[in-house]
Coordinates of C-alpha atoms and ligand atoms in Angstrom, one line a residue:
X23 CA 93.7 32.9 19.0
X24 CA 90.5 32.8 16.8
X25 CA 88.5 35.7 16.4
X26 CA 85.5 35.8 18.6
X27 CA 82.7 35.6 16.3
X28 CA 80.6 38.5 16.5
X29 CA 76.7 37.3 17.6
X30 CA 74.4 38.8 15.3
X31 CA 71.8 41.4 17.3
X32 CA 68.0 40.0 16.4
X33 CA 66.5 42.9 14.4
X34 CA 63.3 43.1 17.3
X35 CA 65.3 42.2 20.9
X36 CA 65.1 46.3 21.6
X37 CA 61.6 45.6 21.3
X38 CA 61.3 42.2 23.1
X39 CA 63.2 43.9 26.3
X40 CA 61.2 46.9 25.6
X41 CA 58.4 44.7 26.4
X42 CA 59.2 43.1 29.6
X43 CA 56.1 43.2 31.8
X44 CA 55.8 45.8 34.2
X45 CA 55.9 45.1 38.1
X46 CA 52.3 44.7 39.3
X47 CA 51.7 47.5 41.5
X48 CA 50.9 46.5 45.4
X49 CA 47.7 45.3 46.2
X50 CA 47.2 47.3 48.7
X51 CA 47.0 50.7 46.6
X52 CA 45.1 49.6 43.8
X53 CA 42.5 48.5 46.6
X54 CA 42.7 52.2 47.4
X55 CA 41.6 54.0 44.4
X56 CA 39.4 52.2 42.8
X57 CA 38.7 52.2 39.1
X58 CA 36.0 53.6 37.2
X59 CA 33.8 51.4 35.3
X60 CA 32.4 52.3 31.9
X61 CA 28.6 51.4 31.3
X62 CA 26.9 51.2 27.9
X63 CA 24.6 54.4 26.8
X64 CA 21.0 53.9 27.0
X65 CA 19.1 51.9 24.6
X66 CA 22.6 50.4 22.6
X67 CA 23.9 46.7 23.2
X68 CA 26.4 44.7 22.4
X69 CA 26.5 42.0 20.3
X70 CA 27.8 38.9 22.6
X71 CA 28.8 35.3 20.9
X72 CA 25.9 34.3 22.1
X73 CA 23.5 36.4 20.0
X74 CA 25.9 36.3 17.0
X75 CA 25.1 32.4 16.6
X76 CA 21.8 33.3 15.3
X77 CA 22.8 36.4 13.5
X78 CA 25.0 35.0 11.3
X79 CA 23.0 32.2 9.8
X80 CA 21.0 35.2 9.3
X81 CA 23.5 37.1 7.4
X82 CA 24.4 34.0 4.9
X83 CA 20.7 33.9 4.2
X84 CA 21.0 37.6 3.2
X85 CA 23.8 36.7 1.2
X86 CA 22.5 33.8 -0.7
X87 CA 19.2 35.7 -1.0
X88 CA 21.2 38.7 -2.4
X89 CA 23.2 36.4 -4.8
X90 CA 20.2 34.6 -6.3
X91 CA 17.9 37.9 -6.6
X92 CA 21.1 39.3 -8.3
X93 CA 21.3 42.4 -5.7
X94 CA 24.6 43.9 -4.8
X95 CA 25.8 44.9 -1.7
X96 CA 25.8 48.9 -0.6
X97 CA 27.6 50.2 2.0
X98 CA 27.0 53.6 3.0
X99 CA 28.1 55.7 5.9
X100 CA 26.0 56.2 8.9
X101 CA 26.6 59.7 9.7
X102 CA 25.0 62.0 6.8
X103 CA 23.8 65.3 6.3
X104 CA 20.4 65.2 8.6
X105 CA 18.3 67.1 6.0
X106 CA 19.1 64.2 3.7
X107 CA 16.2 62.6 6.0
X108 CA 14.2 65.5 7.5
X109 CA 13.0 65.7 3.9
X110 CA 12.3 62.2 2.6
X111 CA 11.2 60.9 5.6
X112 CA 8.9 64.1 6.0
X113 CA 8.3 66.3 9.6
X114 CA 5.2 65.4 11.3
X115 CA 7.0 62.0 11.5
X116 CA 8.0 60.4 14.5
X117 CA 11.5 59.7 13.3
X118 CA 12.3 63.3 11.8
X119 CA 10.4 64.8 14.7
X120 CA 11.7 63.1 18.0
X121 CA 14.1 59.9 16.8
X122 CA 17.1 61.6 14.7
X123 CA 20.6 61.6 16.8
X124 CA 21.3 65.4 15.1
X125 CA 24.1 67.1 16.1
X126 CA 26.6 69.6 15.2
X127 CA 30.1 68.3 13.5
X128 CA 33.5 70.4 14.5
X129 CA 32.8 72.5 11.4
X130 CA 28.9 73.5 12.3
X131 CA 26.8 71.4 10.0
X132 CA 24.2 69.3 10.6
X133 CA 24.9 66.0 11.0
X134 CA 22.8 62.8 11.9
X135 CA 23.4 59.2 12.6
X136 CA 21.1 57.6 10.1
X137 CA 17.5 56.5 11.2
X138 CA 17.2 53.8 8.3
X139 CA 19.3 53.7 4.9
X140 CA 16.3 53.9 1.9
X141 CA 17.2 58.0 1.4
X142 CA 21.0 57.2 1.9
X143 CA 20.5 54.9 -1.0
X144 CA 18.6 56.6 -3.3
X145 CA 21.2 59.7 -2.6
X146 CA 24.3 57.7 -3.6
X147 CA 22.3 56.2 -6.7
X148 CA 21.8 60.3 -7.9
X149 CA 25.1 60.7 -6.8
X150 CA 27.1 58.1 -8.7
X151 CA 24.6 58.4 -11.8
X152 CA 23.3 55.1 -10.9
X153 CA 20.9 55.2 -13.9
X154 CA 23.5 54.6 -16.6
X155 CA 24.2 51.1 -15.2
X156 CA 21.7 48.1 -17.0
X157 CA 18.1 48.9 -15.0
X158 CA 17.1 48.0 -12.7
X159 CA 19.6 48.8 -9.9
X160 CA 19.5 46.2 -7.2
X161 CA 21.0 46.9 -4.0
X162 CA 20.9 45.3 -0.7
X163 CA 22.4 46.6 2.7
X164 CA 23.1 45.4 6.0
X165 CA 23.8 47.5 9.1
X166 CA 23.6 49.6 12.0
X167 CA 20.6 52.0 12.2
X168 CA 19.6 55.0 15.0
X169 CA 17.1 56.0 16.6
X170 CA 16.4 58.0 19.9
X171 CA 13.3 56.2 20.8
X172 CA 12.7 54.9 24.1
X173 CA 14.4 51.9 24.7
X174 CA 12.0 48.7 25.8
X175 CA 11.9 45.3 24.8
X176 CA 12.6 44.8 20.8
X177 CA 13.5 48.4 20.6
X178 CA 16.7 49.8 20.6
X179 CA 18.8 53.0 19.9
X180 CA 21.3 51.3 17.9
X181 CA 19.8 48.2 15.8
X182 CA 20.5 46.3 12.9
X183 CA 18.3 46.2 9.3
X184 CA 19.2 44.3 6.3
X185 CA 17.5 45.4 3.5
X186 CA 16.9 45.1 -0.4
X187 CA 15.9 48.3 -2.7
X188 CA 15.1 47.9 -6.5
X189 CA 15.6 51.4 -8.4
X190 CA 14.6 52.3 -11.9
X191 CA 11.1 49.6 -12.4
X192 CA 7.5 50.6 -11.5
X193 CA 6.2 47.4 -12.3
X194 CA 4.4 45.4 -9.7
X195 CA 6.8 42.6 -10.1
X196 CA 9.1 44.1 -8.0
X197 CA 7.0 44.5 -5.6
X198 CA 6.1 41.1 -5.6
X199 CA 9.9 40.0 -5.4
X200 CA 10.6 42.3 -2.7
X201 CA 7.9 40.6 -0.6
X202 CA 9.7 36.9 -1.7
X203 CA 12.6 37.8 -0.5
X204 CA 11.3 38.9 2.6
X205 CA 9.7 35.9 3.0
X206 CA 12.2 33.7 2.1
X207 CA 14.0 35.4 4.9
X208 CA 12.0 34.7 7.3
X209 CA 11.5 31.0 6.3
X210 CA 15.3 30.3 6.2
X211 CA 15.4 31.6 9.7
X212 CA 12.5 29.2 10.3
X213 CA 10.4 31.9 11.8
X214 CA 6.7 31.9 10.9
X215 CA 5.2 34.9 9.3
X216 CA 2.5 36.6 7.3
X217 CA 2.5 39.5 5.3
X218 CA 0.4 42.8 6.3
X219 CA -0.2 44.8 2.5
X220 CA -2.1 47.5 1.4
X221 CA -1.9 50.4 -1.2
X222 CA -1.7 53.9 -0.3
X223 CA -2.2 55.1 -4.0
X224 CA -0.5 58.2 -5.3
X225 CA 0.2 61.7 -3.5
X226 CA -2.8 62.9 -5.4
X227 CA -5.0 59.8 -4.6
X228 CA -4.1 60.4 -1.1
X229 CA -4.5 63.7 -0.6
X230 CA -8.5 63.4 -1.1
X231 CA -8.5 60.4 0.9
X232 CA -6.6 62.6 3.4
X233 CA -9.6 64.8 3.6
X234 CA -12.0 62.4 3.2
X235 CA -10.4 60.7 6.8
X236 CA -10.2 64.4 8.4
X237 CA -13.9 64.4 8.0
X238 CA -14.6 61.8 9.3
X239 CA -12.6 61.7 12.4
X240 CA -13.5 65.6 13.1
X241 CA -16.7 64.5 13.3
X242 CA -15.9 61.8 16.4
X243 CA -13.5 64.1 18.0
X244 CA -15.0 63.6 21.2
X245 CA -14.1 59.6 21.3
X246 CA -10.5 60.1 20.3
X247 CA -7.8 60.2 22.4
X248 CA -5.2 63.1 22.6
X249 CA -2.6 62.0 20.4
X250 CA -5.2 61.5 17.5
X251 CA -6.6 64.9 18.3
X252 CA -2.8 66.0 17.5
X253 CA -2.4 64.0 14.8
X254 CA -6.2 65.3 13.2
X255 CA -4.0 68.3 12.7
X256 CA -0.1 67.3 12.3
X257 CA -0.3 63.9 9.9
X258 CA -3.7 62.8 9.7
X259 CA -2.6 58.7 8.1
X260 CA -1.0 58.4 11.2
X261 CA -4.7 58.3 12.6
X262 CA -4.7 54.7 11.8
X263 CA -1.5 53.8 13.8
X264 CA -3.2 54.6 17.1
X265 CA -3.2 51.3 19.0
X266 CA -5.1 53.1 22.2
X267 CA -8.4 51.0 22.9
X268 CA -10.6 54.4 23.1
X269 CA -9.8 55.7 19.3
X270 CA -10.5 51.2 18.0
X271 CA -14.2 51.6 16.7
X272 CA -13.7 55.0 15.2
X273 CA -10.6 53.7 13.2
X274 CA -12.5 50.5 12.5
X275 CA -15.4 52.7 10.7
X276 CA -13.0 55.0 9.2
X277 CA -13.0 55.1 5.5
X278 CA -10.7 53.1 3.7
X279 CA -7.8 54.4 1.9
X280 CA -8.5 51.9 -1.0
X281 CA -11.8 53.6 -2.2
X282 CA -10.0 56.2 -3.0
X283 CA -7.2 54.7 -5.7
X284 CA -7.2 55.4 -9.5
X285 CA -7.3 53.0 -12.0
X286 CA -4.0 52.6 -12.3
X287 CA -2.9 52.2 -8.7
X288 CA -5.8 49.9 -8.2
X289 CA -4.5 47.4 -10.7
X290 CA -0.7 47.4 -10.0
X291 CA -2.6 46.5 -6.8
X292 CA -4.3 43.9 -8.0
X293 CA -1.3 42.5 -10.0
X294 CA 0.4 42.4 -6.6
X295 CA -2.1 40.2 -4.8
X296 CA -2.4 37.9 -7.9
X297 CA 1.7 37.3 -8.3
X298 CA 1.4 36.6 -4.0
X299 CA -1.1 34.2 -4.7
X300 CA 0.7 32.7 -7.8
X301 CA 3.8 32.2 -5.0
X302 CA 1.5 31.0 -2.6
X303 CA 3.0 33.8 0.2
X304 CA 0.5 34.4 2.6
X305 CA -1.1 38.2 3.4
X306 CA -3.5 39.8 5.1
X307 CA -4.8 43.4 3.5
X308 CA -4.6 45.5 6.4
X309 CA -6.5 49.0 5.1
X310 CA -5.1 50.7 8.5
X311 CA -1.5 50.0 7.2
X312 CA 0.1 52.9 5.8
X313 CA 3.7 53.2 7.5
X314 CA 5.1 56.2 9.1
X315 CA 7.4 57.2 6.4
X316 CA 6.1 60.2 3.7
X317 CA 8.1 58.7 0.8
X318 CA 6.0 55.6 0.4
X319 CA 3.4 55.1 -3.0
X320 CA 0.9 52.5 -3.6
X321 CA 2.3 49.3 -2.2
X322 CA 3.2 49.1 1.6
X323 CA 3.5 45.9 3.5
X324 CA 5.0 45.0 6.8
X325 CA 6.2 41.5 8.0
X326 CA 4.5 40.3 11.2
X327 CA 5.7 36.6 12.9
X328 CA 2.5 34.1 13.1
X329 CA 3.3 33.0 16.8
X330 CA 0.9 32.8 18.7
X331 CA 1.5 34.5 22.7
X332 CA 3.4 37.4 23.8
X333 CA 6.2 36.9 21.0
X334 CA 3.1 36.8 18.0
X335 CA 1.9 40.0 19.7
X336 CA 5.5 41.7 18.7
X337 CA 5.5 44.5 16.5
X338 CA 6.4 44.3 13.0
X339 CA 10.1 42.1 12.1
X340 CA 10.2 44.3 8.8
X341 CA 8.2 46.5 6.4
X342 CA 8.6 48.1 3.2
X343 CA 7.0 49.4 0.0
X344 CA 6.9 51.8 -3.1
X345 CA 8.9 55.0 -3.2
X346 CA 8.4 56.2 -7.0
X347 CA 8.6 59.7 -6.7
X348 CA 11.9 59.9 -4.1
X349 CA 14.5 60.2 -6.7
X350 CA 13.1 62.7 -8.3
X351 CA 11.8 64.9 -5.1
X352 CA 15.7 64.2 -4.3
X353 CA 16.7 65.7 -7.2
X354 CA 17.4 62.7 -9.8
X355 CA 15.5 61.9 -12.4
X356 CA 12.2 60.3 -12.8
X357 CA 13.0 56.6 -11.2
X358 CA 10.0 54.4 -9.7
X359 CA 11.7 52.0 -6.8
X360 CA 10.8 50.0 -4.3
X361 CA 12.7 48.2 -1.1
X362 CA 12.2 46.8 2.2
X363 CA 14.3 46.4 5.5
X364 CA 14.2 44.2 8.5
X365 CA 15.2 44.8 11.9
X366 CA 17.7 42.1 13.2
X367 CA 17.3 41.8 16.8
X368 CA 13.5 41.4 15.8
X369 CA 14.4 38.6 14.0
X370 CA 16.6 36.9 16.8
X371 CA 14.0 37.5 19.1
X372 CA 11.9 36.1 16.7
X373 CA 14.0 32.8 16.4
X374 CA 14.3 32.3 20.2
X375 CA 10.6 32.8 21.1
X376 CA 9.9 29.9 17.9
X377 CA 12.4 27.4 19.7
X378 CA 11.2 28.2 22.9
X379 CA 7.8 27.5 22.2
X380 CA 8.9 24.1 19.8
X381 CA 11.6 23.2 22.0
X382 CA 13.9 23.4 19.6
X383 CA 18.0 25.0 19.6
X384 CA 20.2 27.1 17.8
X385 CA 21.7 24.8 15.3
X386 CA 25.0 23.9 16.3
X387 CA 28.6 24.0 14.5
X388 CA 29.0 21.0 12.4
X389 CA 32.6 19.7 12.4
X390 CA 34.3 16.9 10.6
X391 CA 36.9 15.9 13.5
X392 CA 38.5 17.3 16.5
X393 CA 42.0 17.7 16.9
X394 CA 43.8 16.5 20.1
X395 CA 47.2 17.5 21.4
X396 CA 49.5 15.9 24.1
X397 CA 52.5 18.3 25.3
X398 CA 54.6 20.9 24.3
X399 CA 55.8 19.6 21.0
X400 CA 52.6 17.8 19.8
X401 CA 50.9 21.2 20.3
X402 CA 53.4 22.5 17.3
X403 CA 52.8 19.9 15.5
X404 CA 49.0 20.5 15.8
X405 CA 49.4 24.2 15.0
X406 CA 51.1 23.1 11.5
X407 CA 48.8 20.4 10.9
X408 CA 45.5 22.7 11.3
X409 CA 46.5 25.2 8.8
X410 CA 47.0 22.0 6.1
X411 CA 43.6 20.8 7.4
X412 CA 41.7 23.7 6.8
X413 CA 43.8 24.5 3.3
X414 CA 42.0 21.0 2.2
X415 CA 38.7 22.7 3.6
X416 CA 37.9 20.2 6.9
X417 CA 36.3 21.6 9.7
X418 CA 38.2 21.4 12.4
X419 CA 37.4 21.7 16.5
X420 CA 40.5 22.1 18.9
X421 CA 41.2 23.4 21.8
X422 CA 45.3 24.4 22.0
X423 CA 45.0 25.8 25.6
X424 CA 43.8 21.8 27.1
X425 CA 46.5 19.1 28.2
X426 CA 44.1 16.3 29.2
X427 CA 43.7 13.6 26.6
X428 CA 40.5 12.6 28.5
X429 CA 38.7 16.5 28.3
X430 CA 39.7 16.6 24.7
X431 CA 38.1 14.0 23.7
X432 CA 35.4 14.9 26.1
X433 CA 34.5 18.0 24.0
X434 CA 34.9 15.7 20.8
X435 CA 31.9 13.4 22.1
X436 CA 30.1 16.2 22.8
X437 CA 30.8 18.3 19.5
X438 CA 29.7 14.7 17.4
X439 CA 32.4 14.6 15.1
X440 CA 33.0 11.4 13.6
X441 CA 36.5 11.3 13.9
X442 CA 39.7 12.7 16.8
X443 CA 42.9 13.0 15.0
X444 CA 45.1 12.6 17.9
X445 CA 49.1 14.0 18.4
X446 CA 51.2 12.9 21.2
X447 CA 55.6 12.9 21.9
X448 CA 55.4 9.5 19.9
X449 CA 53.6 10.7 16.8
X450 CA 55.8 13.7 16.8
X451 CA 58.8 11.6 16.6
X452 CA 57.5 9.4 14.1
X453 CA 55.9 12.1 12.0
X454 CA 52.6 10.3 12.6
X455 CA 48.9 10.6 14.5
X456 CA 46.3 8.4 15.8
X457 CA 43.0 8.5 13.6
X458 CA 40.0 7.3 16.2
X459 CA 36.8 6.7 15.1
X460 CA 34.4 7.9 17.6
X461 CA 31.8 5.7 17.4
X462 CA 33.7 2.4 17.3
X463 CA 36.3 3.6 19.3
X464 CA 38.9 1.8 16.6
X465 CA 42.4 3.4 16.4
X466 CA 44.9 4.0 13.5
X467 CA 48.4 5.2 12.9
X468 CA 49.0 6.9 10.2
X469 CA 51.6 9.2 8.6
X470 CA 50.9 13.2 8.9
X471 CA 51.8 14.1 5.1
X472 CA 49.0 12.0 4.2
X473 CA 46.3 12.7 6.3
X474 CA 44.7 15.3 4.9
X475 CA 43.6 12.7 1.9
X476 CA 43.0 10.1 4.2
X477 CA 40.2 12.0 6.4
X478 CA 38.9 13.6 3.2
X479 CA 38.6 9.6 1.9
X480 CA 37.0 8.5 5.2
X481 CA 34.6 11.9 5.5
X482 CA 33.3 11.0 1.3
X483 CA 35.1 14.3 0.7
X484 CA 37.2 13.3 -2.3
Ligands
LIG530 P1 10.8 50.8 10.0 O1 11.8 51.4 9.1 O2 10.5 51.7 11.2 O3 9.7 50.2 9.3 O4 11.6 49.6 10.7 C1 11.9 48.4 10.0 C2 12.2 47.3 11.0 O5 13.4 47.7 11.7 C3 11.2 47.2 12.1 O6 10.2 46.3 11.7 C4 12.1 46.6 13.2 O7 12.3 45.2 13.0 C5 13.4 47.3 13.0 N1 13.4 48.4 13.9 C6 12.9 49.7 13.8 N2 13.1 50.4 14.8 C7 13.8 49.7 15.7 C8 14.3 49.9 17.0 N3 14.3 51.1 17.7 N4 14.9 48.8 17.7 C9 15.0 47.6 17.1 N5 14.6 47.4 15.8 C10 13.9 48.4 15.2

């Protein structure tokens, strides 16, 4: 009698039985205790498909922007040590003051989730001796940012920025690529904007202006409202923030922090405007700009959509400027530097409230044909065939969990693709597909090891 041959034991079946489902338990007591739902925390969101569709044609602009400008990518954590920000951003600041998540790590120090990513940069560019590399250093970043503020509509607790710092050149140059490449930005995006600038000199510059606007306002104390009284004393430049009505003609009248620059503040100014112009970037001097920040010299600017309506009112999409004496006050050497970020759901918002008032859509996917499947078998063979489709780079739409012919090609009409490569029993047998051209209708056999060339032929791809 011949041996029984002894089956062989697949290497994962302990697994596979391990696996079986589980019995559903009875309706009737999961109906009893019902389970708890989880809710999101205050002021974050999540990112659904349909928000990424206009993110990510914003992240390819970053990208390209990146690639052209010749900035590389940075990627720093978001927890760091909190005084890393309570002393470049500055106290008396509404981000240092009321905005930092701080807290405590296992081991007791002081950790925060960071509130924007300029001091995380210029730390790791001390840190990893960033000045030995060919200057200047060019870096751009892209991600999540925190800040406890009080959630409302463009403001968020967690919120993206992409953003582009140039270390190690004080030339005004920089600043006037900075501002092109936030402007480019926008463009791609297709979002309207215009450029708010000023100059808020040197420390020294500023500090007699700082008196200067003390005077002034100590002298109208009466007509300010009470925040400005606090800020008379706490931060004074914040004075021109104030967007309350009452405090508008005093701030209008207040002296101009422009008056007050050096030579040599005034013309890197001046070189500034004149490269914008030479670009043909259009800005508005705004004398009340002087951003929140402490770290900022000579020029700030801010990014501001030109729509017209509730979305035009929007606060700023992004803003930036001059930070020549961080490294040093963060213990580096002497490096002048410059960046800008901007906020991404700004920017989406942005987007939506320009289609919206032009009528206009997201743009959609562009594909070069749809792939249709009919049973078991042709759905193996489409499986195979869409990995050598997109190994000779077509874009391909399918949808593997559809049966009906009819829906398939449904979708295809909708998507526009100029041609449906369809798979049925037949064409598995005969190693073959239908090629149908969607606007003719016109059908074609043809055999599946060459239809990667064929389509590439038809699409002008080859
Ligand atoms: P800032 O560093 O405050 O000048 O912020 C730069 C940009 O980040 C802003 O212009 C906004 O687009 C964005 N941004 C700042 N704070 C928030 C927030 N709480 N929620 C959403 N976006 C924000």
């Amino acid at each position: 009698m011949p041996k029984k041959q002894k089956t062989k034991k697949h290497p994962l079946k302990k697994f596979i039985r391990r696996a079986k489902p589980r019995a559903p338990r009875p309706a009737a007591e999961s109906a009893e205790k019902p389970k708890r739902t989880f809710n999101l925390l205050r002021g974050m969101h999540d990112v659904l498909p349909r928000e990424e569709k206009y993110r990510k044609p914003l992240y390819q602009s970053a990208l390209e922007l990146a690639d052209f400008f010749q900035f590389s990518r940075i990627e720093t954590p978001i927890m760091e040590e909190a005084g890393l920000f309570i002393r470049s951003i500055g106290r008396g600041t509404d981000i240092v003051d009321k905005e930092m998540y701080v807290f405590e790590d296992r081991d007791g120090n002081k950790i925060c989730l960071r509130p924007e990513n300029t001091a995380a940069i210029a730390r790791a560019y001390i840190m990893h001796g960033m000045w030995n590399m060919p200057l200047p250093t060019k870096l751009w970043y892209w991600g999540p940012m925190f800040r406890y503020d009080r959630p409302q509509a463009g403001r968020y607790r967690q919120f993206y920025q992409v953003g582009y710092e140039t270390l190690g050149d004080g030339g005004p140059a920089v600043d006037a690529e900075l501002i092109l490449i936030a402007y480019n930005f926008c463009q791609d995006a297709g979002v309207p904007v215009e450029i708010h600038l000023n100059s808020i000199g040197t420390p020294e510059e500023r500090k007699n202006y700082k008196t200067a606007l003390v005077d002034y306002y100590r002298a109208k104390r009466g007509y300010l409202c009470d925040d400005c009284k606090a800020r008379l004393h706490k931060n004074p430049l914040r004075l021109l923030d104030c967007k309350n009505e009452k405090c508008q003609p005093v701030k209008d009248e207040a002296p101009q922090i422009t008056d007050w620059l050096g030579e040599e503040s005034k013309s890197h100014f001046m070189k500034v405007l004149e490269y914008l112009d030479e670009l043909t970037v259009p800005y508005t001097l705004r004398h009340t700009l002087v951003r929140g920040l402490d770290y900022y010299t000579r020029t700030v600017f801010e990014i501001y959509p030109s729509l017209t309506g509730e979305a035009g009112a929007q606060s700023a999409l992004g803003g930036g400027g001059r930070y020549d004496l961080l490294v040093e006050e963060m213990g580096g050497k002497p490096t002048p530097a410059a960046g800008f970020s901007i906020g991404i759901e700004r920017m989406v918002a942005a987007i939506r409230a320009f289609n919206e008032a032009n009528g206009l859509r997201p743009p959609a996917p562009k594909y070069d044909l749809y792939l249709a499947q009919l049973g078991d078998s042709a759905r193996q063979s489409a499986l195979r065939l869409l990995n050598v489709l997109r190994k000779s780079g077509l874009k391909v739409s399918f949808n593997l969990s559809k049966n009906s012919l009819k829906s398939q090609l449904e979708s295809a009409n909708s998507l526009q693709v100029p041609y449906a490569l369809i798979i049925g029993q037949k064409e598995v047998q005969d190693n073959t597909a239908v090629i149908r051209d969607m606007e003719s209708g016109t059908q074609e056999i043809v055999d599946q090891r060459k239809i990667d060339n064929i389509l590439k032929k038809k699409l002008g791809k080859m």
